[in-house]
Short mmCIF file of C-alpha atoms and ligand atoms in Angstrom, two decimals:
data_model
loop_
_atom_site.label_atom_id
_atom_site.label_comp_id
_atom_site.label_asym_id
_atom_site.label_seq_id
_atom_site.Cartn_x
_atom_site.Cartn_y
_atom_site.Cartn_z
CA MET A 208 86.60 15.93 193.27
CA ALA A 209 84.79 17.23 190.26
CA THR A 210 87.20 15.65 187.87
CA LYS A 211 87.12 12.35 189.71
CA GLU A 212 83.47 12.10 189.23
CA LYS A 213 83.60 13.15 185.52
CA THR A 214 86.52 10.82 184.51
CA PRO A 215 84.81 7.48 184.33
CA VAL A 216 81.95 8.90 182.27
CA GLU A 217 84.30 10.59 179.90
CA ASN A 218 86.38 7.56 179.52
CA ALA A 219 83.31 5.39 178.97
CA GLN A 220 82.50 7.72 176.00
CA LEU A 221 86.04 7.02 174.60
CA LYS A 222 85.53 3.29 175.16
CA ASP A 223 82.16 3.51 173.18
CA ILE A 224 83.97 5.32 170.32
CA ILE A 225 86.82 2.73 170.28
CA SER A 226 84.34 -0.15 170.09
CA HIS A 227 82.23 1.73 167.41
CA ALA A 228 85.45 2.32 165.37
CA LYS A 229 86.19 -1.36 165.51
CA GLU A 230 82.59 -2.63 164.83
CA TYR A 231 82.02 -0.60 161.86
CA GLY A 232 85.35 -0.82 160.04
CA PHE A 233 87.07 2.40 160.98
CA VAL A 234 90.09 1.40 163.11
CA PHE A 235 91.45 -2.07 164.12
CA PRO A 236 94.29 -2.80 166.52
CA SER A 237 97.29 -3.79 164.40
CA SER A 238 98.06 -7.41 163.92
CA GLU A 239 95.06 -8.25 166.18
CA ILE A 240 95.23 -11.95 165.72
CA TYR A 241 98.50 -11.77 167.65
CA ASP A 242 96.80 -9.81 170.32
CA GLY A 243 97.88 -6.52 168.78
CA LEU A 244 100.93 -4.27 168.90
CA GLN A 245 100.89 -1.46 171.53
CA ALA A 246 100.28 2.00 170.09
CA VAL A 247 99.89 0.78 166.49
CA TYR A 248 96.63 0.58 164.62
CA ASP A 249 95.26 -0.22 161.24
CA TYR A 250 92.55 1.80 159.33
CA GLY A 251 89.57 -0.39 158.17
CA GLN A 252 87.49 0.04 155.02
CA MET A 253 85.44 3.03 156.36
CA GLY A 254 88.40 4.51 158.38
CA VAL A 255 90.61 4.78 155.28
CA GLU A 256 88.02 6.67 153.39
CA LEU A 257 87.57 9.25 156.24
CA LYS A 258 91.21 9.63 156.67
CA ASN A 259 91.93 10.04 152.93
CA ASN A 260 89.03 12.66 152.75
CA LEU A 261 90.77 14.54 155.66
CA LYS A 262 94.14 14.32 153.94
CA ASN A 263 92.75 15.40 150.57
CA LEU A 264 90.96 18.33 152.14
CA TRP A 265 94.06 19.40 153.88
CA TRP A 266 96.18 19.01 150.85
CA LYS A 267 93.85 20.95 148.62
CA SER A 268 93.40 23.67 151.36
CA MET A 269 97.18 24.19 151.47
CA THR A 270 98.18 23.82 147.89
CA GLN A 271 95.11 24.66 145.71
CA LEU A 272 93.90 27.51 147.89
CA HIS A 273 97.33 29.20 148.29
CA GLN A 274 99.12 30.12 145.15
CA ASN A 275 102.35 30.34 147.17
CA VAL A 276 102.23 26.87 148.69
CA VAL A 277 103.40 23.73 146.83
CA GLY A 278 103.63 20.07 147.83
CA ILE A 279 106.43 17.60 148.05
CA ASP A 280 106.67 13.76 149.07
CA ALA A 281 110.06 13.08 150.49
CA ALA A 282 111.38 9.72 151.59
CA ILE A 283 111.04 8.45 155.15
CA PHE A 284 114.67 7.53 155.32
CA MET A 285 117.09 10.43 155.35
CA HIS A 286 120.76 10.81 155.61
CA PRO A 287 121.74 10.45 159.30
CA HIS A 288 123.26 13.87 159.45
CA THR A 289 119.82 15.29 159.01
CA TRP A 290 118.92 14.21 162.46
CA LYS A 291 122.16 15.57 164.00
CA ALA A 292 121.68 18.88 162.31
CA SER A 293 118.04 19.06 163.38
CA GLY A 294 118.86 18.43 167.08
CA HIS A 295 116.84 15.18 167.22
CA VAL A 296 119.86 12.92 167.93
CA ASP A 297 120.88 15.07 170.98
CA SER A 298 117.63 16.54 172.32
CA PHE A 299 114.60 14.64 170.91
CA ASN A 300 113.87 13.16 174.38
CA ASP A 301 111.13 12.62 176.79
CA PRO A 302 111.94 12.83 180.45
CA MET A 303 110.83 9.39 181.84
CA ILE A 304 110.41 8.23 185.47
CA ASP A 305 109.58 4.78 186.82
CA ASN A 306 107.67 3.90 189.90
CA LYS A 307 109.66 1.28 191.80
CA ASP A 308 106.64 -0.47 193.20
CA SER A 309 104.44 -0.84 190.08
CA LYS A 310 107.53 -0.99 187.75
CA LYS A 311 105.38 1.27 185.45
CA ARG A 312 107.19 4.00 183.32
CA TYR A 313 105.65 7.44 183.01
CA ARG A 314 106.54 10.65 181.25
CA ALA A 315 107.54 13.06 184.07
CA ASP A 316 106.05 16.06 182.27
CA VAL A 317 102.77 14.28 181.62
CA LEU A 318 102.48 13.43 185.33
CA ILE A 319 103.06 17.19 186.26
CA GLU A 320 100.62 18.36 183.50
CA GLU A 321 97.91 15.98 184.86
CA LYS A 322 98.40 17.44 188.33
CA ALA A 323 98.08 20.94 186.86
CA ALA A 324 94.90 19.89 185.11
CA GLN A 325 93.63 18.71 188.45
CA TYR A 326 94.35 22.07 190.04
CA GLU A 327 92.56 23.76 187.12
CA ALA A 328 89.53 21.65 187.49
CA ASP A 329 89.46 22.42 191.20
CA GLY A 330 89.57 26.11 190.39
CA HIS A 331 93.09 26.71 191.48
CA TYR A 332 94.20 28.27 188.23
CA ASP A 333 97.15 30.25 189.62
CA LYS A 334 98.56 27.10 191.19
CA ALA A 335 98.17 25.24 187.90
CA SER A 336 99.89 27.74 185.82
CA GLU A 337 102.75 28.23 188.43
CA LEU A 338 103.36 24.46 188.31
CA LEU A 339 103.46 24.44 184.56
CA VAL A 340 105.86 27.48 184.44
CA GLU A 341 108.15 25.73 187.10
CA MET A 342 108.05 22.48 185.09
CA GLY A 343 109.04 24.30 181.79
CA ARG A 344 111.89 26.11 183.55
CA LEU A 345 113.33 22.90 185.12
CA LEU A 346 113.02 20.88 181.89
CA GLY A 347 114.47 23.81 179.85
CA ALA A 348 117.45 23.89 182.05
CA GLU A 349 117.73 20.00 182.09
CA GLU A 350 117.39 20.02 185.85
CA LEU A 351 116.04 16.48 185.93
CA ASP A 352 116.66 15.98 189.67
CA ALA A 353 114.60 19.03 190.49
CA VAL A 354 111.84 17.66 188.27
CA ARG A 355 111.74 14.53 190.35
CA GLU A 356 111.70 16.61 193.64
CA LEU A 357 108.92 18.71 192.03
CA ILE A 358 106.97 15.41 191.50
CA ILE A 359 107.57 14.27 195.12
CA ARG A 360 106.71 17.77 196.53
CA GLU A 361 103.47 17.86 194.61
CA ASP A 362 102.66 14.43 196.04
CA ILE A 363 102.09 12.90 192.64
CA LYS A 364 101.41 9.23 193.06
CA CYS A 365 101.68 6.33 190.71
CA PRO A 366 98.13 5.59 189.56
CA ILE A 367 98.79 1.94 189.79
CA SER A 368 100.68 1.48 193.05
CA GLY A 369 99.48 4.67 194.69
CA THR A 370 102.97 5.40 195.97
CA THR A 371 105.58 8.15 195.49
CA ASN A 372 108.42 5.74 195.23
CA TRP A 373 109.92 7.14 192.09
CA THR A 374 113.28 6.53 190.33
CA GLU A 375 115.37 9.41 189.15
CA VAL A 376 114.14 11.17 185.96
CA ARG A 377 116.05 10.17 182.74
CA GLN A 378 116.00 11.37 179.15
CA PHE A 379 114.77 8.77 176.67
CA ASN A 380 115.39 9.44 172.89
CA LEU A 381 112.23 8.85 170.83
CA MET A 382 113.81 7.99 167.40
CA PHE A 383 113.51 4.42 166.04
CA SER A 384 116.80 3.51 164.49
CA THR A 385 117.64 0.68 161.99
CA GLN A 386 120.51 -0.41 159.73
CA VAL A 387 121.13 0.13 155.98
CA GLY A 388 123.63 -1.93 154.07
CA SER A 389 123.87 -5.62 153.30
CA VAL A 390 126.40 -6.92 155.78
CA ALA A 391 127.06 -5.80 159.27
CA GLU A 392 130.39 -4.19 158.63
CA ASP A 393 128.89 -2.18 155.64
CA SER A 394 125.93 -1.11 157.50
CA SER A 395 125.19 2.20 159.23
CA THR A 396 122.54 3.47 161.52
CA ILE A 397 119.70 5.36 160.07
CA TYR A 398 116.53 6.56 161.75
CA LEU A 399 112.83 6.47 160.84
CA ARG A 400 111.91 10.04 160.62
CA PRO A 401 110.16 11.43 163.76
CA GLU A 402 108.80 14.38 161.89
CA THR A 403 108.13 14.96 158.13
CA ALA A 404 109.43 18.58 158.34
CA GLN A 405 113.13 17.85 157.73
CA GLY A 406 112.25 16.34 154.27
CA ILE A 407 111.08 19.93 153.54
CA PHE A 408 113.91 21.66 154.89
CA VAL A 409 116.56 19.75 152.93
CA ASN A 410 114.62 20.31 149.72
CA PHE A 411 114.09 24.06 150.43
CA LEU A 412 116.37 25.18 147.74
CA ASN A 413 115.34 22.46 145.16
CA VAL A 414 111.75 23.65 145.43
CA GLN A 415 112.51 27.37 145.60
CA LYS A 416 114.84 27.23 142.55
CA THR A 417 112.81 24.75 140.20
CA GLY A 418 109.48 26.38 141.30
CA ARG A 419 110.86 29.78 141.01
CA MET A 420 109.30 30.46 144.32
CA LYS A 421 109.61 33.88 145.99
CA VAL A 422 109.58 34.34 149.65
CA PRO A 423 107.02 34.12 151.43
CA PHE A 424 106.18 30.72 150.22
CA GLY A 425 105.33 27.33 151.75
CA ILE A 426 106.13 23.65 151.21
CA ALA A 427 103.44 21.10 152.34
CA GLN A 428 103.79 17.41 152.82
CA ILE A 429 101.82 14.47 154.18
CA GLY A 430 103.67 11.34 155.35
CA LYS A 431 104.51 8.84 158.05
CA ALA A 432 106.44 9.76 161.15
CA PHE A 433 107.52 7.41 163.88
CA ARG A 434 108.29 7.92 167.63
CA ASN A 435 109.07 5.46 170.23
CA GLU A 436 106.52 6.91 172.70
CA ILE A 437 106.92 5.90 176.23
CA VAL A 438 103.37 6.45 177.17
CA ALA A 439 101.10 4.82 174.56
CA ARG A 440 97.53 5.20 175.30
CA GLN A 441 94.21 6.92 174.45
CA PHE A 442 93.69 4.92 171.29
CA ILE A 443 95.10 6.61 168.12
CA PHE A 444 95.89 9.86 169.94
CA ARG A 445 99.50 8.86 170.65
CA MET A 446 100.97 6.17 168.35
CA ARG A 447 104.44 4.94 167.52
CA GLU A 448 103.64 4.98 163.81
CA PHE A 449 101.54 7.89 162.67
CA GLU A 450 101.00 10.37 159.91
CA GLN A 451 101.69 14.14 159.81
CA MET A 452 100.50 16.92 157.60
CA GLU A 453 102.99 19.61 157.70
CA MET A 454 103.66 22.88 156.02
CA GLN A 455 106.79 25.05 156.43
CA PHE A 456 106.16 28.57 155.45
CA PHE A 457 109.51 30.49 154.59
CA VAL A 458 109.44 34.22 155.45
CA ARG A 459 111.78 37.05 155.55
CA PRO A 460 113.50 37.34 159.03
CA GLY A 461 111.58 39.83 161.15
CA THR A 462 108.21 39.11 159.63
CA GLU A 463 107.76 35.74 161.26
CA MET A 464 105.49 36.77 164.06
CA GLU A 465 103.01 38.27 161.61
CA TRP A 466 102.90 34.99 159.67
CA TYR A 467 102.80 33.03 162.92
CA ASN A 468 99.64 34.90 163.93
CA GLN A 469 98.04 34.56 160.57
CA TRP A 470 98.50 30.87 160.33
CA LYS A 471 97.53 30.40 163.91
CA GLU A 472 94.04 31.97 163.02
CA ALA A 473 93.81 30.29 159.60
CA ARG A 474 94.39 26.83 161.04
CA LYS A 475 91.71 27.30 163.84
CA LYS A 476 89.36 28.50 161.21
CA TRP A 477 90.02 25.41 159.14
CA HIS A 478 89.03 23.15 162.07
CA GLN A 479 85.84 25.09 162.40
CA ALA A 480 85.00 24.79 158.74
CA ILE A 481 85.26 21.02 158.86
CA GLY A 482 82.47 21.14 161.41
CA ILE A 483 84.24 21.17 164.83
CA PRO A 484 82.32 23.47 167.14
CA ALA A 485 84.27 26.62 168.24
CA GLU A 486 83.63 25.80 171.89
CA SER A 487 85.45 22.40 171.43
CA LEU A 488 88.57 24.13 170.24
CA ARG A 489 91.12 26.26 172.15
CA TYR A 490 94.63 27.62 171.84
CA HIS A 491 97.34 26.62 174.30
CA ASP A 492 100.68 28.38 174.32
CA HIS A 493 103.69 26.22 174.86
CA GLU A 494 105.34 26.74 178.26
CA LYS A 495 108.33 24.82 177.23
CA LEU A 496 109.54 25.71 173.76
CA ALA A 497 111.17 23.08 171.57
CA HIS A 498 114.73 23.61 170.80
CA TYR A 499 114.00 25.26 167.50
CA ALA A 500 111.09 27.59 168.29
CA ASN A 501 110.76 31.20 169.43
CA ALA A 502 106.92 30.82 169.69
CA ALA A 503 104.58 28.00 169.66
CA VAL A 504 100.89 27.32 170.19
CA ASP A 505 98.76 24.18 170.11
CA ILE A 506 95.20 24.03 168.72
CA GLU A 507 93.47 21.76 171.32
CA PHE A 508 90.25 19.90 170.84
CA LYS A 509 88.01 18.75 173.85
CA PHE A 510 88.46 14.91 173.48
CA PRO A 511 86.46 12.76 175.93
CA PHE A 512 89.64 12.67 178.03
CA GLY A 513 90.03 16.47 178.15
CA PHE A 514 91.46 19.34 175.90
CA LYS A 515 94.57 17.84 174.06
CA GLU A 516 96.75 19.05 171.14
CA VAL A 517 95.58 18.25 167.54
CA GLU A 518 97.82 20.64 165.78
CA GLY A 519 100.95 22.76 166.49
CA ILE A 520 101.90 26.08 165.01
CA HIS A 521 105.57 26.72 165.57
CA SER A 522 107.78 29.69 164.70
CA ARG A 523 111.02 27.72 164.08
CA THR A 524 113.34 30.72 163.25
CA ASP A 525 116.22 29.96 160.90
CA PHE A 526 117.31 27.16 163.19
CA ASP A 527 116.81 24.19 160.74
CA LEU A 528 118.12 25.79 157.60
CA THR A 529 121.17 27.26 159.44
CA GLN A 530 121.89 23.94 161.03
CA HIS A 531 121.69 22.22 157.68
CA GLN A 532 123.92 24.77 156.12
CA GLU A 533 126.53 24.21 158.82
CA LEU A 534 126.52 20.42 158.64
CA SER A 535 126.21 20.08 154.90
CA ARG A 536 128.36 22.99 154.00
CA LYS A 537 125.78 23.85 151.30
CA LYS A 538 124.40 27.34 151.26
CA MET A 539 120.77 27.59 152.27
CA GLN A 540 120.42 31.23 151.57
CA TYR A 541 117.78 32.99 149.41
CA PHE A 542 118.38 36.11 147.46
CA ASP A 543 115.49 38.55 147.94
CA ASN A 544 115.39 41.14 145.23
CA ASP A 545 112.48 43.13 146.81
CA LEU A 546 113.37 46.71 147.90
CA ASN A 547 113.70 47.59 151.51
CA GLU A 548 112.80 50.97 153.04
CA ASP A 549 116.23 52.24 151.79
CA GLY A 550 115.27 51.41 148.22
CA LYS A 551 117.93 48.59 148.31
CA PRO A 552 117.29 44.87 147.70
CA TYR A 553 116.93 42.81 150.94
CA GLY A 554 119.69 40.65 149.57
CA ASN A 555 120.80 37.29 150.80
CA TYR A 556 119.42 35.67 153.92
CA ILE A 557 118.32 32.42 155.48
CA PRO A 558 114.48 32.59 155.68
CA TYR A 559 112.78 32.13 158.95
CA VAL A 560 110.18 29.40 159.16
CA VAL A 561 106.63 29.17 160.49
CA GLU A 562 105.34 25.66 160.55
CA THR A 563 101.74 24.30 160.80
CA SER A 564 101.84 20.70 161.88
CA VAL A 565 98.73 18.39 162.31
CA GLY A 566 98.62 14.72 162.89
CA ALA A 567 96.26 13.02 160.45
CA ASP A 568 95.41 10.35 163.00
CA ARG A 569 94.56 13.00 165.71
CA LEU A 570 92.47 14.86 163.17
CA PHE A 571 90.70 11.63 162.49
CA LEU A 572 90.13 11.02 166.22
CA MET A 573 88.80 14.62 166.70
CA THR A 574 86.50 14.07 163.61
CA LEU A 575 85.23 10.78 164.98
CA CYS A 576 84.63 11.97 168.58
CA SER A 577 82.98 15.17 167.49
CA ALA A 578 80.70 13.20 165.06
CA TYR A 579 79.80 10.40 167.39
CA THR A 580 76.16 11.27 168.51
CA GLU A 581 73.67 9.39 170.74
CA GLU A 582 70.05 10.75 170.79
CA GLU A 583 66.67 9.64 172.03
CA ILE A 584 64.17 9.40 169.21
CA THR A 585 60.40 8.80 169.18
CA GLU A 586 59.06 6.45 166.57
CA GLY A 587 55.22 6.11 166.89
CA ASP A 588 54.61 5.53 170.68
CA ALA A 589 58.05 4.17 171.22
CA THR A 590 61.22 5.91 172.50
CA LYS A 591 64.50 4.53 171.40
CA SER A 592 68.08 5.60 171.38
CA ARG A 593 70.00 6.18 168.04
CA THR A 594 73.69 6.36 167.50
CA PHE A 595 75.07 8.08 164.41
CA LEU A 596 78.14 9.75 163.10
CA LYS A 597 77.45 13.28 162.22
CA PHE A 598 80.40 13.86 159.93
CA HIS A 599 80.58 16.88 157.65
CA PRO A 600 79.16 15.31 154.34
CA ALA A 601 82.44 16.11 152.58
CA LEU A 602 84.30 13.92 154.94
CA ALA A 603 81.85 10.99 155.32
CA PRO A 604 83.35 7.81 154.01
CA VAL A 605 80.24 6.97 151.94
CA LYS A 606 78.21 9.78 150.41
CA ALA A 607 74.96 8.12 149.70
CA ALA A 608 73.33 4.65 149.87
CA ILE A 609 70.99 3.34 147.18
CA LEU A 610 68.31 1.24 148.78
CA PRO A 611 65.56 -0.51 146.72
CA LEU A 612 62.47 -0.94 148.95
CA THR A 613 62.12 -4.55 147.92
CA LYS A 614 64.16 -7.15 145.98
CA LYS A 615 61.37 -7.61 143.35
CA ASP A 616 59.19 -5.80 140.83
CA GLY A 617 62.00 -4.31 139.01
CA LEU A 618 63.23 -2.09 141.91
CA PRO A 619 66.73 -3.53 142.14
CA GLU A 620 67.18 -2.88 138.48
CA LYS A 621 66.08 0.67 138.77
CA ALA A 622 68.19 1.22 141.85
CA THR A 623 71.27 -0.19 140.09
CA GLU A 624 70.68 2.13 137.20
CA ILE A 625 70.74 5.23 139.73
CA PHE A 626 73.75 3.67 141.46
CA ASN A 627 75.71 3.46 138.21
CA SER A 628 74.83 6.96 137.24
CA LEU A 629 76.23 8.39 140.50
CA ARG A 630 79.21 6.12 141.32
CA TYR A 631 81.82 7.90 139.12
CA ASP A 632 81.43 11.05 141.27
CA PHE A 633 80.62 9.82 144.62
CA ASN A 634 81.61 6.89 146.96
CA MET A 635 78.39 5.02 147.06
CA ILE A 636 76.84 1.93 148.68
CA TYR A 637 74.08 -0.29 147.13
CA GLU A 638 72.17 -2.43 149.51
CA GLU A 639 69.03 -4.48 149.35
CA ARG A 640 69.35 -6.97 152.32
CA ASP A 641 67.09 -6.40 155.31
CA SER A 642 64.18 -4.07 156.09
CA ILE A 643 64.62 -0.48 155.02
CA GLY A 644 64.73 0.66 158.77
CA LYS A 645 67.66 -1.64 159.42
CA ARG A 646 69.38 -0.26 156.39
CA TYR A 647 68.97 3.23 157.50
CA THR A 648 70.42 2.30 160.92
CA ARG A 649 73.52 0.78 159.26
CA GLN A 650 74.08 3.84 157.17
CA ASP A 651 73.62 6.09 160.26
CA LEU A 652 76.27 4.08 162.10
CA ILE A 653 78.94 4.74 159.47
CA GLY A 654 77.74 8.38 158.93
CA THR A 655 76.37 8.26 155.36
CA PRO A 656 74.62 11.61 154.86
CA PHE A 657 72.02 10.44 152.39
CA CYS A 658 69.93 7.26 151.90
CA ILE A 659 68.15 7.12 148.54
CA ALA A 660 65.10 4.79 148.62
CA VAL A 661 63.78 3.48 145.43
CA ASP A 662 60.10 2.41 145.64
CA HIS A 663 57.26 1.59 143.31
CA GLN A 664 56.47 5.25 142.68
CA THR A 665 59.94 5.58 141.26
CA LEU A 666 58.97 3.16 138.42
CA GLU A 667 56.02 5.49 137.68
CA ASP A 668 57.39 8.94 137.88
CA ASN A 669 61.19 8.74 138.22
CA THR A 670 61.40 10.23 141.73
CA VAL A 671 63.06 8.76 144.97
CA THR A 672 62.99 9.61 148.54
CA VAL A 673 66.19 11.08 150.06
CA ARG A 674 66.62 10.59 153.85
CA ASP A 675 68.75 13.08 155.68
CA ARG A 676 70.99 11.31 158.26
CA ASP A 677 70.85 14.05 160.84
CA SER A 678 67.13 15.18 160.65
CA ARG A 679 65.96 11.75 159.50
CA GLU A 680 63.56 13.76 157.25
CA GLN A 681 62.69 12.44 153.84
CA VAL A 682 62.13 14.50 150.77
CA ARG A 683 60.95 13.30 147.42
CA MET A 684 62.80 14.39 144.37
CA PRO A 685 63.41 13.65 140.70
CA ILE A 686 66.29 11.33 139.96
CA GLY A 687 67.68 13.96 137.72
CA GLU A 688 68.23 16.18 140.70
CA LEU A 689 70.19 13.83 142.82
CA HIS A 690 73.57 14.53 141.50
CA SER A 691 73.51 18.35 142.15
CA TYR A 692 71.72 17.68 145.50
CA ILE A 693 74.50 15.43 146.76
CA ASP A 694 77.38 17.38 145.13
CA LYS A 695 76.20 20.62 146.89
CA ALA A 696 76.57 18.97 150.32
CA VAL A 697 79.70 16.70 149.80
CA ASN A 698 81.90 18.92 147.54
CA PHE A 699 85.01 20.41 149.38
CA LYS A 700 83.84 23.73 147.86
CA SER A 701 81.32 24.17 150.72
CA ILE A 702 84.40 24.14 153.11
CA PHE A 703 86.67 26.13 151.01
CA GLU A 704 84.02 28.91 150.80
CA LYS A 705 84.16 29.23 154.48
CA LEU A 706 87.98 29.62 154.39
CA ALA A 707 87.89 32.52 151.98
N1 LIG B 1748 107.48 19.19 162.99
C1 LIG B 1748 106.84 19.57 164.26
C2 LIG B 1748 106.32 18.50 165.01
O1 LIG B 1748 106.48 17.38 164.72
P1 LIG B 1748 104.77 17.94 167.23
O2 LIG B 1748 104.07 18.87 168.01
O3 LIG B 1748 105.83 17.14 167.77
O4 LIG B 1748 105.58 18.94 166.12
C3 LIG B 1748 102.91 17.64 165.49
O5 LIG B 1748 103.85 17.13 166.24
C4 LIG B 1748 101.58 16.98 165.38
O6 LIG B 1748 101.85 15.55 165.04
C5 LIG B 1748 100.89 16.94 166.70
O7 LIG B 1748 100.05 18.16 166.92
C6 LIG B 1748 100.10 15.70 166.66
O8 LIG B 1748 98.81 15.95 165.99
C7 LIG B 1748 100.94 14.80 165.75
N2 LIG B 1748 101.55 13.73 166.54
C8 LIG B 1748 102.82 13.95 167.32
N3 LIG B 1748 103.12 12.86 167.91
C9 LIG B 1748 102.08 11.90 167.68
C10 LIG B 1748 101.91 10.47 168.06
N4 LIG B 1748 102.82 9.92 168.79
N5 LIG B 1748 100.83 9.90 167.69
C11 LIG B 1748 99.88 10.57 166.85
N6 LIG B 1748 100.07 11.90 166.41
C12 LIG B 1748 101.12 12.57 166.80
#
């Protein structure tokens, strides 16, 4: 019962975040004038800045902070054999089930996971974990009839029709396919990549040789991925077109668990460094391992709809490189001339891989949910509520707003001069319309950490007031100090130092 009472409030919060994202230019439904396209979204003028900041920060954290990690940018289209080798053609499936009364389609594993979450919320932790283990076993063994029986035995009802009138469970491949070639006879089927990782695997030796990389080393990439998700919901959490930020770390066989544990910790620390509270993050070990993994964990964030995956850390063994070697008949081996305990070179081997894989869009949603703040404030005798986005200043779309108090007396000219002196280094806004209070509110709503007001005193002594978004406190400072004041707060360095 406890979850039932909580759910509407939590979903109401997601609803507020979705409308805020739309109203202030963060995220729009795709092709909205045609009523949108399910599970596809566009980033607006504020959203793209936030997303780019997140992507840049991840890129630099991976490549600049690790001397043994380099980046690539592989094409979305890949030779179709890639997906045969990786196992995606045969096993990149979701088990789906339809309710015969509502005609609605669901992912069978999601229905069971939701039931387990309900057990957990009711304090039946053993029951919850037994159910998940059973589900993992049945799905791993491809016992789809038994998965259906489990759903019926657990009395899992369709949320729309309220019945347990279920079809059989079927596997549904998530890859989008299209044709290359000019005429039908010449064309052949290719896929839109469902993960960016394979672009890294097929380039493993190119990068290793041209970059003279020594194992252990990593290759990072940011790019679009596509999945024909059956259940598309929860805003940008599960999309059909999304962006991944993946890093494959190539290691000596037998050392993979050591690296897996290191990356697992490093990645959680990274999320905390960008301002996500520790209590909103947790690890979740996979019950059902993907076909390529010998260990896998999710880093989950407490979204308004519960703890859900933001990033996966997977120990992928030598599965992918071995598969590519077999299908392409090109050697994927690395010669390790470091000496082993017997004083002999480790020699030739196919490296093992530890992967970190985070969705840029989920990271965006986590950042937005975590930043979205409503508070009661007192102004004079009045109490009112204030909504603001408490982004880490390094991630905020706009770093500072320059606001002349009035549109006359030379204040706009002075404010423009300040704006021009800072705009090369920071993304800034200049605004002179409306009262200063309204302008502060507008900046709060898009999460601008600093509002710089230019008033008559500025003309006399070259000082301005700087209002802090979170505390609403104002300090007076010389114009000459603005650059270093803003830079200290918004520079990625403040985050990198926490990662050291
Ligand atoms: N290369 C491994 C891989 O792709 P995954 O767990 O399927 O693993 C990794 O995906 C991350 O990509 C997820 O943690 C999530 O952040 C993001 N992701 C996956 N599917 C997504 C979707 N449909 N919409 C948005 N993000 C998605």
